[in-house]
Coordinates of C-alpha atoms and ligand atoms in Angstrom, one line a residue:
X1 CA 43.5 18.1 5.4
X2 CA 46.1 16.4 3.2
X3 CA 46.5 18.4 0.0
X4 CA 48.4 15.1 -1.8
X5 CA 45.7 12.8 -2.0
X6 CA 43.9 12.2 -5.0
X7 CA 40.6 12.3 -5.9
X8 CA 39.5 8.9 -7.7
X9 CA 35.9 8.4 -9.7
X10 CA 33.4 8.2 -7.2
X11 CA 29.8 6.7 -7.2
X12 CA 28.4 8.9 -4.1
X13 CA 24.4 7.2 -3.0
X14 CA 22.8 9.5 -0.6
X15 CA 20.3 7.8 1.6
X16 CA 17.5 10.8 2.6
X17 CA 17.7 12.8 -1.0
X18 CA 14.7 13.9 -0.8
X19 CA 15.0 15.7 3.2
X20 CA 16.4 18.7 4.6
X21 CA 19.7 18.2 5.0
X22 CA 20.3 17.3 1.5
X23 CA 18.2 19.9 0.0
X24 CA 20.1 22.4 2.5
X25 CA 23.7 21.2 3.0
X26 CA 25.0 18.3 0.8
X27 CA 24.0 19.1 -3.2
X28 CA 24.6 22.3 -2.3
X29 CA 28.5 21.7 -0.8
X30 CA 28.6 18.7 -4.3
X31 CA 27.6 21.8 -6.2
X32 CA 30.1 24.1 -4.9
X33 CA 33.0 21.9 -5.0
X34 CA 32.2 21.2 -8.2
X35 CA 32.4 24.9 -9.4
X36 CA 35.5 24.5 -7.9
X37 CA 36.5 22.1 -9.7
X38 CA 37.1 20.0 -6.3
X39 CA 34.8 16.7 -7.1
X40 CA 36.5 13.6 -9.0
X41 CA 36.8 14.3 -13.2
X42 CA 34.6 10.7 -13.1
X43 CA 31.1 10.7 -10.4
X44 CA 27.9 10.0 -10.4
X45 CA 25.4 10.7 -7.5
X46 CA 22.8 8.6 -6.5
X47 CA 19.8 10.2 -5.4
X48 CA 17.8 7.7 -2.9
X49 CA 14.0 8.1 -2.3
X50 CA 11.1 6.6 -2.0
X51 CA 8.5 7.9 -4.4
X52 CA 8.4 7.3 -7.6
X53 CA 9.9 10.4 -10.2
X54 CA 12.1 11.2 -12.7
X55 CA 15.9 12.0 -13.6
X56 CA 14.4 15.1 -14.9
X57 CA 12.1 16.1 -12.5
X58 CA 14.6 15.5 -9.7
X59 CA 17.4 17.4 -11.3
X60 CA 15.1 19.7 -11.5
X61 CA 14.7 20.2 -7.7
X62 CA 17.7 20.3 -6.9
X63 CA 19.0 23.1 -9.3
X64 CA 15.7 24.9 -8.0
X65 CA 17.3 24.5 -4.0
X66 CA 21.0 25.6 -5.5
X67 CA 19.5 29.1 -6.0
X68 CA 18.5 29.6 -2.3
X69 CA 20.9 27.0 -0.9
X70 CA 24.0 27.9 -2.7
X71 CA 26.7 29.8 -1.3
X72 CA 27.7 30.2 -5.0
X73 CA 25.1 31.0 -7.5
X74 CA 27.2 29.4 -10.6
X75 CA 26.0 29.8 -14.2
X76 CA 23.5 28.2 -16.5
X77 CA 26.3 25.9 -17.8
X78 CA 27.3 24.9 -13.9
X79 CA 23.8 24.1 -13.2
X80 CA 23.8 21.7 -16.5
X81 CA 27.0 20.2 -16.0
X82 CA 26.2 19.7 -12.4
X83 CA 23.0 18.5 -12.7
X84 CA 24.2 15.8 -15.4
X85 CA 26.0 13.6 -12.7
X86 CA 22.5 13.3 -10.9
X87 CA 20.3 9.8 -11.0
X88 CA 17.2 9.2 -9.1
X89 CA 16.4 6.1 -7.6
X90 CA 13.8 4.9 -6.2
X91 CA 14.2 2.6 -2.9
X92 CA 13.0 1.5 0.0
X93 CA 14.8 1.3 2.8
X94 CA 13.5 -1.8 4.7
X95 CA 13.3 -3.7 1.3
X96 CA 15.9 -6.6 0.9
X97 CA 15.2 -6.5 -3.1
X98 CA 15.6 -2.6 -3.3
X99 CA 19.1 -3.1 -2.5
X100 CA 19.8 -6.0 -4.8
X101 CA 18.6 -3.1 -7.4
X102 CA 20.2 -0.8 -6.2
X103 CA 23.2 -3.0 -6.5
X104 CA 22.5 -3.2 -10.2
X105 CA 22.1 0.1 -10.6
X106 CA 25.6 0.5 -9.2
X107 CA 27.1 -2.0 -11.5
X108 CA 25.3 -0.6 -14.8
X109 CA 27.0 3.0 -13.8
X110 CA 30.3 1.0 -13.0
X111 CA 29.7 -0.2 -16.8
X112 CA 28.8 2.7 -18.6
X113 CA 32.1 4.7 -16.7
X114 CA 34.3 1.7 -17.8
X115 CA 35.5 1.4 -14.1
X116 CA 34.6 0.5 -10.4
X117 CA 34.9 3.8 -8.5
X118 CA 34.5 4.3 -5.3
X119 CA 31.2 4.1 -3.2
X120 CA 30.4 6.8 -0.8
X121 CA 27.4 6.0 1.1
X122 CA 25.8 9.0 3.0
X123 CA 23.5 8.4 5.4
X124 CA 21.1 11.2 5.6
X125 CA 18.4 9.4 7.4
X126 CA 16.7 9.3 11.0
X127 CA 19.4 7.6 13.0
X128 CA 17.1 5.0 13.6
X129 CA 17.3 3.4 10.1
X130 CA 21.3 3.1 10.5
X131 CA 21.0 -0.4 11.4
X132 CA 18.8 -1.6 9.2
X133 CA 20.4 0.0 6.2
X134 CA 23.7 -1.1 7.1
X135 CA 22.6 -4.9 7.5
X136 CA 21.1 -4.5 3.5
X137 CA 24.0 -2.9 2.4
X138 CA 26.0 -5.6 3.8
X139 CA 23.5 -8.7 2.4
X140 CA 23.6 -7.2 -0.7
X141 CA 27.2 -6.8 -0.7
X142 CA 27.2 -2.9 -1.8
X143 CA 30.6 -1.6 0.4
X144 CA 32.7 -4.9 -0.5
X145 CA 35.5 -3.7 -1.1
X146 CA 37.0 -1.9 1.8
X147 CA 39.7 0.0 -0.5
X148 CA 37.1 1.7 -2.0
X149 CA 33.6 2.0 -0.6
X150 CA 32.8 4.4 2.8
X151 CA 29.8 5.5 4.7
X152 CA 29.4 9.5 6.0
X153 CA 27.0 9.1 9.0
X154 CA 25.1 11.6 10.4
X155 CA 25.2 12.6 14.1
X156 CA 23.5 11.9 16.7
X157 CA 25.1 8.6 17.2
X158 CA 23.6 6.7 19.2
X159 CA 21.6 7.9 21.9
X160 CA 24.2 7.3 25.2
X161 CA 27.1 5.6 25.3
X162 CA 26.1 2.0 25.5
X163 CA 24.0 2.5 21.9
X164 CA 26.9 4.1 20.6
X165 CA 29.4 1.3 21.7
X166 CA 26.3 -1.1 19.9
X167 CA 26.4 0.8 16.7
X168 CA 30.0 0.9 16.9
X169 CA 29.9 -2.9 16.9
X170 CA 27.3 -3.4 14.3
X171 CA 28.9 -1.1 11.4
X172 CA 32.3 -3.1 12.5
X173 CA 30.7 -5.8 10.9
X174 CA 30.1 -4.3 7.7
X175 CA 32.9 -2.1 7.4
X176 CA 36.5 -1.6 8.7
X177 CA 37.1 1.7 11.1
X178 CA 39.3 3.3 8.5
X179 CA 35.9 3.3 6.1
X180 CA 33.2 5.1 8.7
X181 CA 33.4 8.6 8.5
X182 CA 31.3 9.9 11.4
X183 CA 30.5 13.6 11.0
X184 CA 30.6 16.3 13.2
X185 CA 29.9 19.7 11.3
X186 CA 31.6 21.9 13.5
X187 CA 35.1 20.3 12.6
X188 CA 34.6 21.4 8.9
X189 CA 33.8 25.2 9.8
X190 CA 36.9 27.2 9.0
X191 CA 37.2 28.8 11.8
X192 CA 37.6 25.6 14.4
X193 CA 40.2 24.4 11.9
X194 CA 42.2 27.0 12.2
X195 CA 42.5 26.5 15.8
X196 CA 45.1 23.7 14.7
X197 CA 47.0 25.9 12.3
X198 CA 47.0 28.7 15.4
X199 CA 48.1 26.9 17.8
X200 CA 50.9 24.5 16.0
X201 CA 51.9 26.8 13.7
X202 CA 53.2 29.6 15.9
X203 CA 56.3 29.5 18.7
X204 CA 54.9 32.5 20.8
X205 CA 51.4 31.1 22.0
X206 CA 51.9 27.4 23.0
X207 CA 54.3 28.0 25.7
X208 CA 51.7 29.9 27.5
X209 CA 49.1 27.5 26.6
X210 CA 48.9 25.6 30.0
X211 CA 47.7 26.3 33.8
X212 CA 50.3 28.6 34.6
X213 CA 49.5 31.5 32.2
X214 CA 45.9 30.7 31.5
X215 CA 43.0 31.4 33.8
X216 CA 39.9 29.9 32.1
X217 CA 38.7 28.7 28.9
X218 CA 35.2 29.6 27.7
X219 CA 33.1 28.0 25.0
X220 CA 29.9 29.6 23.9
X221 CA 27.8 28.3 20.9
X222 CA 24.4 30.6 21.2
X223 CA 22.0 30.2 18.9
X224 CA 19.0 32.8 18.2
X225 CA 16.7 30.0 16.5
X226 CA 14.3 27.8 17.9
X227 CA 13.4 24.2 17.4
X228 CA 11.6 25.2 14.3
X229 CA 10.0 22.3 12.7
X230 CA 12.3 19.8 14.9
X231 CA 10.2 19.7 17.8
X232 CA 9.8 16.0 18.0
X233 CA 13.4 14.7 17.1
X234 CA 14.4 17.8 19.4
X235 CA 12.1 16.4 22.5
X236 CA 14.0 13.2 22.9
X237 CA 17.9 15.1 22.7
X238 CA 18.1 18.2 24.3
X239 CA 21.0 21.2 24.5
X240 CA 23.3 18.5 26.6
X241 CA 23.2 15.5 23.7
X242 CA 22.4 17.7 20.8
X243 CA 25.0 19.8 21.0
X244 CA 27.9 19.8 24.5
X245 CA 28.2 15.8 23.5
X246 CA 29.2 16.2 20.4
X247 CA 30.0 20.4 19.0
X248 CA 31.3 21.7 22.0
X249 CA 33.6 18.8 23.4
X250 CA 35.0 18.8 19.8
X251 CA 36.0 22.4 20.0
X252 CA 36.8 21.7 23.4
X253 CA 39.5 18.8 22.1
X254 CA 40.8 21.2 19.3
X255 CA 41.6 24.6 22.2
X256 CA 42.9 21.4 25.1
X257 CA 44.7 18.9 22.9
X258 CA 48.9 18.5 22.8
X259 CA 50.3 19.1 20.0
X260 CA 50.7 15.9 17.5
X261 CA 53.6 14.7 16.3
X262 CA 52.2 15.2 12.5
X263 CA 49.0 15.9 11.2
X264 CA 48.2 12.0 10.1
X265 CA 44.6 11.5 11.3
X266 CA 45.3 8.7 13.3
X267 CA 47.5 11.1 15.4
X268 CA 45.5 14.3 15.8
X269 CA 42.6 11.6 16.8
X270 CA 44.7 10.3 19.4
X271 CA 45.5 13.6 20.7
X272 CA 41.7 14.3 20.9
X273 CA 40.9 11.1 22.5
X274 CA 43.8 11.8 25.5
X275 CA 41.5 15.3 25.7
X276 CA 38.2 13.3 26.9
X277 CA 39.5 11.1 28.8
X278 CA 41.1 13.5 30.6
X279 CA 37.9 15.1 31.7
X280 CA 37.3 14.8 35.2
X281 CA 33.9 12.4 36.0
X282 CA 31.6 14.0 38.5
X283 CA 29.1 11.8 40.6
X284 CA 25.2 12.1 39.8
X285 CA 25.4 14.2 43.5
X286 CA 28.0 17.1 41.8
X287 CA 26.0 17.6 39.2
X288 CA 23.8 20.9 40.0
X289 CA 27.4 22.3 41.4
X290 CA 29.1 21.6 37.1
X291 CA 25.6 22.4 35.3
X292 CA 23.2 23.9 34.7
X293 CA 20.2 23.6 32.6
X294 CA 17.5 26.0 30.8
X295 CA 14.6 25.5 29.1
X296 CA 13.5 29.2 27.1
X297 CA 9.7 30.6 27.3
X298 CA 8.2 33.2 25.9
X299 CA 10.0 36.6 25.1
X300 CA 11.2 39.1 22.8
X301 CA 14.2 38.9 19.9
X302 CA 15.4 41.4 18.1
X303 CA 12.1 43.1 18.7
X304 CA 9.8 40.9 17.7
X305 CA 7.6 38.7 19.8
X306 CA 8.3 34.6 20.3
X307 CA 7.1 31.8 21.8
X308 CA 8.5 29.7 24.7
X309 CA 9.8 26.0 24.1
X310 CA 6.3 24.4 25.6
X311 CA 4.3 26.5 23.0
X312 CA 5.9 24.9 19.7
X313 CA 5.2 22.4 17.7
X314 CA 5.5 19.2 18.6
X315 CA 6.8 19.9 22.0
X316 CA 4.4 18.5 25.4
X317 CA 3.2 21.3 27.7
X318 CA 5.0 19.9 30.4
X319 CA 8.3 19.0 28.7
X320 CA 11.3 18.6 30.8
X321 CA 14.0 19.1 27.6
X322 CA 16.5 21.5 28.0
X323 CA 17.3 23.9 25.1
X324 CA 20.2 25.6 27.4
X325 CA 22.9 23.9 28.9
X326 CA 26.4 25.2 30.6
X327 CA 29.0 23.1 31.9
X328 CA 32.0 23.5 33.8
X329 CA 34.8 20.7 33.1
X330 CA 38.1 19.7 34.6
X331 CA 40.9 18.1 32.8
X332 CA 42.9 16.1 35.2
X333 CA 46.5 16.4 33.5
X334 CA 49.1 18.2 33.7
X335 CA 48.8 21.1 31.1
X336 CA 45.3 22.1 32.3
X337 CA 45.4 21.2 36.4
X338 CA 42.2 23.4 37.6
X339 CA 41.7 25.4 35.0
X340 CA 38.0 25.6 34.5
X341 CA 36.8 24.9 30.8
X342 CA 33.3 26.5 30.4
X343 CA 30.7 25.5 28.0
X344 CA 27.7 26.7 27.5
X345 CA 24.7 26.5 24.3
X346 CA 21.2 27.4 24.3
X347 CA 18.3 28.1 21.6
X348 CA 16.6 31.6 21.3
X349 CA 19.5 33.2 22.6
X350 CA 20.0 37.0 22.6
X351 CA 22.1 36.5 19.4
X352 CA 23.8 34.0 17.0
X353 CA 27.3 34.1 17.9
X354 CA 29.7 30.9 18.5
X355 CA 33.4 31.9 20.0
X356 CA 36.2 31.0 22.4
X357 CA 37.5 33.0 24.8
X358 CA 41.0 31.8 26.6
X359 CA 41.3 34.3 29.3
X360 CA 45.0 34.7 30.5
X361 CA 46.1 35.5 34.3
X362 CA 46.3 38.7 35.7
X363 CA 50.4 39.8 36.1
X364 CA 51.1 38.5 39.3
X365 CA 52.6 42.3 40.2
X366 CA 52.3 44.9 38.1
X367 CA 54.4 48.2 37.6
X368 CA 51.3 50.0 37.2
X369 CA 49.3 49.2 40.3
X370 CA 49.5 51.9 42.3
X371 CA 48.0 54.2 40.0
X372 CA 44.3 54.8 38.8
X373 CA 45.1 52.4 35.7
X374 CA 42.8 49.4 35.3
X375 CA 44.6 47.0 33.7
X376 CA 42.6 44.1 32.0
X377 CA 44.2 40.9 32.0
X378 CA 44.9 39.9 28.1
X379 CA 42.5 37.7 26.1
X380 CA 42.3 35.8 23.4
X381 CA 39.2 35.7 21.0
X382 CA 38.6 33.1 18.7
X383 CA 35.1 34.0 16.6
X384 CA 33.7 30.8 15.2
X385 CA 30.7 32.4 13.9
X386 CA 28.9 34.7 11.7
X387 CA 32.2 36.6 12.9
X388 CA 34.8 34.5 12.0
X389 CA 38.0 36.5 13.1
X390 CA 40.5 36.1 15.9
X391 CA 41.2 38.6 18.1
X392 CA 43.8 39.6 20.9
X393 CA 43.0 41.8 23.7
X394 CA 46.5 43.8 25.2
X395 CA 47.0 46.8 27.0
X396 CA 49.1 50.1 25.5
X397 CA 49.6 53.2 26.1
X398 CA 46.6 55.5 25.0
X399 CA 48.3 58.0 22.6
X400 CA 49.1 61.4 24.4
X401 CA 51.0 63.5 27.1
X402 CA 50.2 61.5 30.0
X403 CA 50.8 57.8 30.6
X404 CA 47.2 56.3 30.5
X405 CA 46.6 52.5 29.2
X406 CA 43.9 51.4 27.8
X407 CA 43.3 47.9 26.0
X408 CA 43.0 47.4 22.4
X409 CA 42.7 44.7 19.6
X410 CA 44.5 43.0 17.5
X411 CA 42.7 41.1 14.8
X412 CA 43.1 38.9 11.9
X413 CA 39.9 39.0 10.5
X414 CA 38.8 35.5 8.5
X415 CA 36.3 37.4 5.9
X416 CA 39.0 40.7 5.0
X417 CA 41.6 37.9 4.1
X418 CA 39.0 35.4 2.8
X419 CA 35.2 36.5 1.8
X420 CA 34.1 33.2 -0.2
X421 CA 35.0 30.7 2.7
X422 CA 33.6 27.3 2.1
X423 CA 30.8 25.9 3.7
X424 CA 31.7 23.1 6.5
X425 CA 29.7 20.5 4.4
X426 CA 32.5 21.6 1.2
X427 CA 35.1 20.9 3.2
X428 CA 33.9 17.4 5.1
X429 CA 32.7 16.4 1.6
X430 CA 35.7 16.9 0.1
X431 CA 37.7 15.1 2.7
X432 CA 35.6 12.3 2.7
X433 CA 35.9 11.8 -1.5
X434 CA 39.6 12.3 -0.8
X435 CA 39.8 9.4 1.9
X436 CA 41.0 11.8 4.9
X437 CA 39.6 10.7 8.1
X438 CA 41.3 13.7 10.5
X439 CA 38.0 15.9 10.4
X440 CA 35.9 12.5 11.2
X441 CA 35.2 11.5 14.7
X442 CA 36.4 7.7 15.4
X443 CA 35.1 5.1 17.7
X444 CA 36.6 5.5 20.6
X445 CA 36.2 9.4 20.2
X446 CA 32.4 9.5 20.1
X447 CA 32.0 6.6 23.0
X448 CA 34.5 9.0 25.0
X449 CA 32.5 11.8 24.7
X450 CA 29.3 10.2 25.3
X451 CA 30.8 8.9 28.5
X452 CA 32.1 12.6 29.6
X453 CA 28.1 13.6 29.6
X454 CA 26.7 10.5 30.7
X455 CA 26.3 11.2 34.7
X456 CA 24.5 14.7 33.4
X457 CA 22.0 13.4 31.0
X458 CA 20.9 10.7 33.7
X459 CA 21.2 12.8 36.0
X460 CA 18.4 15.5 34.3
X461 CA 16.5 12.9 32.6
X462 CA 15.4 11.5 36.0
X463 CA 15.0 14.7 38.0
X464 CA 12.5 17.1 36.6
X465 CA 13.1 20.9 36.5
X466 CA 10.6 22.4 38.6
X467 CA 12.2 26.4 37.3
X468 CA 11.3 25.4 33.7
X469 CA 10.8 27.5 31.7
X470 CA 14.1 29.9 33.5
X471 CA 14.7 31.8 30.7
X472 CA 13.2 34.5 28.5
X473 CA 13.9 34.0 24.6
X474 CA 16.3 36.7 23.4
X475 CA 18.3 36.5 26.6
X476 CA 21.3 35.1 27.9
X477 CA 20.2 32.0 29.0
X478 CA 19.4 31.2 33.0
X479 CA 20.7 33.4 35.9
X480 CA 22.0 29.9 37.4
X481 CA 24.5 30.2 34.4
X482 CA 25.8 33.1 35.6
X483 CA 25.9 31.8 39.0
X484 CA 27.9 28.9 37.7
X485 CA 31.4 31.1 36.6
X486 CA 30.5 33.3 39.4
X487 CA 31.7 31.2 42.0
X488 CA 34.9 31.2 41.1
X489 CA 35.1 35.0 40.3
X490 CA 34.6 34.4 36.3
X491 CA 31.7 35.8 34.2
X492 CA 30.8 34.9 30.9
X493 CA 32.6 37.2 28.3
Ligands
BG6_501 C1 23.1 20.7 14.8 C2 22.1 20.7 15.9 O1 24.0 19.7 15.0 O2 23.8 22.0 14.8 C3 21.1 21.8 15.7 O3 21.4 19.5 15.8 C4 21.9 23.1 15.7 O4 20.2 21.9 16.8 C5 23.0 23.1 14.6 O5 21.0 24.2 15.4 C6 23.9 24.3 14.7 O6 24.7 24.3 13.6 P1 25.3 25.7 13.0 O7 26.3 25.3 12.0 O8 24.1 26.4 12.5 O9 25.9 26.4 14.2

């Protein structure tokens, strides 16, 4: 987020080089930046696996992925140049001696660039490996100087709060706070960034951002896909922890926080922090009144046939996981007193679509109200994605002899402005070389949230859903979702 910092030569070892989020997301966002010319002058990544192969045959691979991975298709000469910085390595992650090589390894490329850079770990692994790998890197002293060295870790972490406040405490002893950068993807996408410049860097809308002018707050993050090949890592999470824990809150944080005092990390994380603990608790007996849960079976998207939850891969017969989930939270202060923040995510939704909604208060009398007029109360669209735009809804006169309204649109459309907007990955990648923590979640943020959903996810992992499955793929999710806004008069937008 800070344009002034510098990018220094960087060693960057990616744990996992070999899986899918490395092959999908992360030499693909290297690659781009580099286009770009965003990555250090000096770097070198470190490609960690276990088999055995080759410099070539691995650069290889990789350039092969850039052509369906790549947002940017480059040229010849980019794919060279890129592909240059690559080294393989072959390690094992449970093997005390792998890391004293690997620590060689480091050293040797330290040598032959005539300078220590500094070492970005990335760890691209099953979360269970975390601990190990962080007790070798510390043994083998690879992240000793805290200057210099950081570690990107993947979400989920932890599983609930008390093996997050564990994981907390075991990467404390390897590295300092200011050197974990814990990712959450949704606070790279362009789009939920610009909630901050929106919202801070305008007079007119803040003053109505509050309780008095604003009715209720929606969140909606559908996805059309399923589990795909996931099932078994997807089993164990669930909607609730794989996504309203972590995604949602976030966005939540970004539409609910005060405004900082400056954009310093340590601020803006504050402000998010203030934002969870804020939510009101509910007891295990309020939870089927704040949420609701769906699991999808068979049905039909975009015309085509597909399978319910309990017929994939990987996933038992009987499973109780929930791909849907839909919340309804409180935040007890004084800018948001009962105004109902909605969440809601599910799997094999009708359509992909990911947006805000911040419905404002009807007038409280209105000069038009005795006539035939329906006058909709104003709304404010934010599109997160594929639509990245934001939009406000206002009545006006429809153009013509006799005084009809009728609402329109305004919109600033992301794509118009912008069509090559980076990748989240780009832009978490890139903060993360330049040693920006503001688009990281710290400590105390990710134990927060964990303990905003902790009374749900006991709650429904001890208490089976007899209605499962209770929704169709390609719909909207469970009637009870409905149900859940309609009580208060809302529906989903
Ligand atoms: C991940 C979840 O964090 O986010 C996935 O584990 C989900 O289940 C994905 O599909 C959604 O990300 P995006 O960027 O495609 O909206």
């Amino acid at each position: 987020m800070s344009e002034e910092k510098v990018l220094h030569p960087t060693t960057i070892i990616i744990f996992g080089a070999t899986g899918d989020l490395a092959k999908r997301k992360l030499f693909p966002a290297f690659y781009n930046l580099y286009i770009d010319g965003r990555m250090p002058e000096q770097f070198n990544i470190v490609a960690l696996g276990r088999s055995e192969n080759t410099n070539k045959n691995f650069r290889n691979y990789v350039v092969e992925n850039l052509e369906n991975f790549s947002r940017k298709k480059g040229t010849p000469k980019d794919w060279s140049g890129f592909k240059s910085h690559i080294t393989y390595f072959q390690h094992q992650l449970d093997q005390e001696d792998s890391y004293q090589a690997l620590n060689q390894k480091l050293e040797d490329l330290d040598k032959a660039y005539g300078t220590r850079g500094n070492r970005l770990f990335y760890l691209s692994i099953a979360p269970n490996f975390i601990t190990t790998i962080s007790n070798h890197i510390k043994n083998a002293s690879l992240a000793s100087d805290p200057a210099k060295d950081r570690i990107i870790i993947e979400k989920p972490f932890g599983h609930d709060k008390q093996s997050a406040i564990e994981l907390n405490n075991l990467l404390g002893e390897t590295f300092e706070e200011e050197q974990i950068y814990r990712i959450d993807h949704y606070l790279g996408k362009e789009t939920v960034q610009n909630i901050l410049a929106f919202r801070f860097g305008n007079s007119i809308y803040e003053p109505l951002w509050n309780h008095n002018y604003i009715e209720s707050v929606q969140i909606t993050v559908a996805e059309e896909v399923g589990v795909e090949t996931r099932g078994a890592f997807y089993e164990q999470t669930g909607a609730l922890i794989d996504m309203v824990q972590n995604h949602l809150l976030q966005i939540l944080c970004m539409v609910a926080m005060e405004p900082p005092a400056s954009l310093e990390s340590g601020e803006i994380r504050d402000r998010k922090v203030d934002v969870l603990k804020s939510i009101r608790r509910i007891s295990a007996d309020q939870v089927s009144h704040y949420a609701v849960r769906g699991q999808y079976g068979p049905g039909i998207i975009n015309g085509v046939e597909s399978k319910g939850y309990r017929q994939e891969n990987g996933i038992a017969p009987d499973s109780n996981t929930e791909t849907f989930a839909a919340v309804k939270f409180y935040l007890d202060n004084e800018r948001w007193q009962d105004v109902p923040f909605y969440v809601r995510t599910g799997k094999k939704m009708k359509e992909k679509h990911s947006y805000i909604t911040i419905q404002f208060k009807p007038l409280p009398h209105s000069t038009f109200s005795n006539s035939s007029h329906h006058l909709s109360a104003n709304r404010l669209i934010i599109n997160i994605q594929p639509m990245m735009d934001i939009r406000l809804q206002f009545m006006t006169k429809k153009p013509g002899l006799s005084l009809v309204l009728e609402p329109v649109e305004m919109i600033f459309d992301n794509f118009a402005c912008q069509e090559d907007t980076p990748e989240a990955y780009e832009t978490l990648l890139l903060e993360a070389l330049l040693g920006d923590l503001t688009l990281f979640m710290r400590s105390d943020q990710v134990e927060e949230a964990w303990d905003v959903v902790k009374t749900i996810q006991e709650s429904w992992k001890n208490n089976k859903d007899t209605s499962f499955p209770n929704y169709a793929a390609g719909s909207w999710g469970p009637e009870d979702s409905m149900e859940l806004v309609k009580r208060q008069g809302h529906k989903w937008v």
